[in-house]
Amino acid sequence: MAEPRKEVTELVTGLAYVLRRERVAAGLTQEELAERSGVSARTISDAERGLRSVIYKDTAVRLAAALGLDIAGRDEFIAIARGRSTGSARTIPVSATGPIGRGVEIQAAIAASRQSRLVTLTGPGGIGKTRIAVEVARAVRDAVFVPLGSLDDPSFVPSVVAHAVDAVSTATSPIDAIASKIVDRSVLFVLDTFEHLMDGAPFVTELLERCPKVHVLVTSRERLHLTGEREVEVSPLDASDAAQLFLERATAAGLGSVPDAEAVTEICRRLEGLPLAIELAAARLRHMTLASLLEHLDDRLALLVGGPNDVPSRQRTIRDTVAWSFDLLDDDARRALAALSVFAGGWTLDAAEAVVQSDEPLAPLSALVDKSLITFGDDGRYRMLDVIREFAAEHRGDSAERAHAEFFAAYAESAEPMFGSAGQEQWFEFVEHEHDNIRAALRFAVDERDAALAQRMAGALWQFWRANGHVQEGRAWLNDALTIPSEDAFRAKALWGAAWLAYHQDDYPTAERLSIELLAFARRTSAPMDLRNGLTIRGMIAMAEARYAEAAVSFEEALELCRPLGRSWLLATSHLNLGSALMHVGDLERAQEMFGSAAALYRELGDRRFATRGDMYLAQVRMLRGDDDGACESAALVLSAAADIGDEQSIAEGLETLAAAEAFGRPDRAAFVAGVARAMRDDMSIRQLPYDRALVDGRLTTGRARISEREWRDAFDEGRTTALDAAIEQLCR
């Protein structure tokens, strides 16, 4: 699959442009900004000249504070500075038009939020609940917007909310991570579109109990029925506001003449003041006159009188409006709209071509955009309103869900090899954009009990889930996929991923159980690489439990299995793993040989990140041989290389190795470096490997005893509060 293209908008929204724009707006020179933020002038200069497109999160936070940015501006700046899209879950949506006729509801919601920590905006689909919630969020100082419309599993609500505030952790539950991240901040969480996730409502109560200063604003078609909940019902627009909305949308649709006021009033009256119905009707003026619109609307409402009585009348009307728009489409466009309803969170043209059964899929897509049934954004993605999606789904055949799942399984497989390449961060972001679609595809595969499809997809994605802080969700999908009996290579890969994610959450019993199944599967199927993976997991569990000699035996066997592959990434990694075990059993000469081979092969393959890890372990070998000065020099080079490529895990490991190397000769400097490393780990979802921690902590404990506790603590605290880029620049001189 081709890489998603970069939009031209990057030229005016990249770090260089935004940093210079905000600095000039603040009236600061580069030197003045450097002094105010504690960030080096060189870093600022390099960023503004485009030499650095990404900076560390700590650096971005300091610059945002020094520039005096407000909450929204700060979040946008940090996202751009970290090389991420600013369309994350926390970003408050922006509309090109202001709210019409919603001042009373907005003020009512704000007032209710002052009286109750939980407020729910209720009303039928298309009534405008989300728009009101957005305006409330913009009126408060610290708000986090969390769209839930594409989520179909209530158990994932805590993880999605945690991810919205970067509270991701492999070691704690989502609510613990959120509470730790929020601390005592007064935050308004906007949980948008909750009606299909009612089993997740108890999480809202837990969030409010654990975070005493948090307020929650929910949009839903029904209230959550929780203690202390305050409901604000959203009503249709009155006649004047409805007419204003119609005229504004009609003008946007190209209506040039002054419309007949009586006709506009009649249209809005028959649509009962429902915003979505009014907007869809106004969009029809691209293709018909106002008189023709009124005539068709009259016939349409008459046709649908006497619909279901077990739903509210306003819901029947919004259904009527969407049905009317649907019936105005030609057959190709109807089939396309029905098929496109399978997507969650938007889609690309490539994805649409896979799902829409048409010789020319672009034609019906364009027709649907023209009729305002779908939209096309500046980010190159199409989207559909939930109420339209729900209606269209009723006309969808099973083939669309199958095609959708097959497309995203192929997408996951094409992304998987890139997760270990130099472009891994970009590919992690690509997959994050499609995460809602991936969830929908996995749900289809699991519900259909399609073992090959479910295990194929989940097995390809485990590295993404680990790297992007979705470990708990990834484990859930892998476990669901593995409940489906199968006997093929896809199952082996899913077992491998499930075991690794369990290992990263210190769940060694589960990791061991999965590795045993993987090993038995591999021996039964005579698959050498599956056997290698099972042995590797078994060896890593032994490493975590300090059974280093046993680990070495497993890693030796895994290495021999890799040799027939030739010069591969798995061969390099097997060298690295065996070197770690040998180092811990004291065979430093052979460990050095393994690490050297691994680093050289990674460089040959173009994997700079893992080449840096090989160099880090070589520095540790020098340290264990008593060459502390040489180890410090090597660790500093590792740290510099990791910083150059922006690999946060390698930076943290380089800092920890440098701290250990400095511990005996310069314990005060070791404490400083350890403080820098701790601050970085606190902001990461990946924990230090247990066997690395044992080596580093042992050295630091000895070094700490060589100076006073006050000296150690002062140096450690200084490291924790020093800007990361400044610390690295100081340590690598």
Short mmCIF file of C-alpha atoms in Angstrom, two decimals, residues 68 108 198 260 331 491 497 524 579 605 715-716 718:
data_model
loop_
_atom_site.label_atom_id
_atom_site.label_comp_id
_atom_site.label_asym_id
_atom_site.label_seq_id
_atom_site.Cartn_x
_atom_site.Cartn_y
_atom_site.Cartn_z
CA GLY A 68 2.28 32.69 26.75
CA ALA A 108 -27.78 26.72 30.48
CA MET A 198 -24.27 2.94 28.42
CA ASP A 260 -39.04 34.20 -0.47
CA ASP A 331 -28.77 3.88 -7.66
CA ARG A 491 -2.40 -17.77 15.10
CA GLY A 497 2.05 -10.42 20.07
CA ARG A 524 3.59 -29.17 15.51
CA GLY A 579 24.31 -10.82 24.34
CA LEU A 605 19.57 -3.02 7.51
CA ALA A 715 21.49 16.54 42.15
CA PHE A 716 18.66 14.12 41.32
CA GLU A 718 18.06 19.19 39.51
#
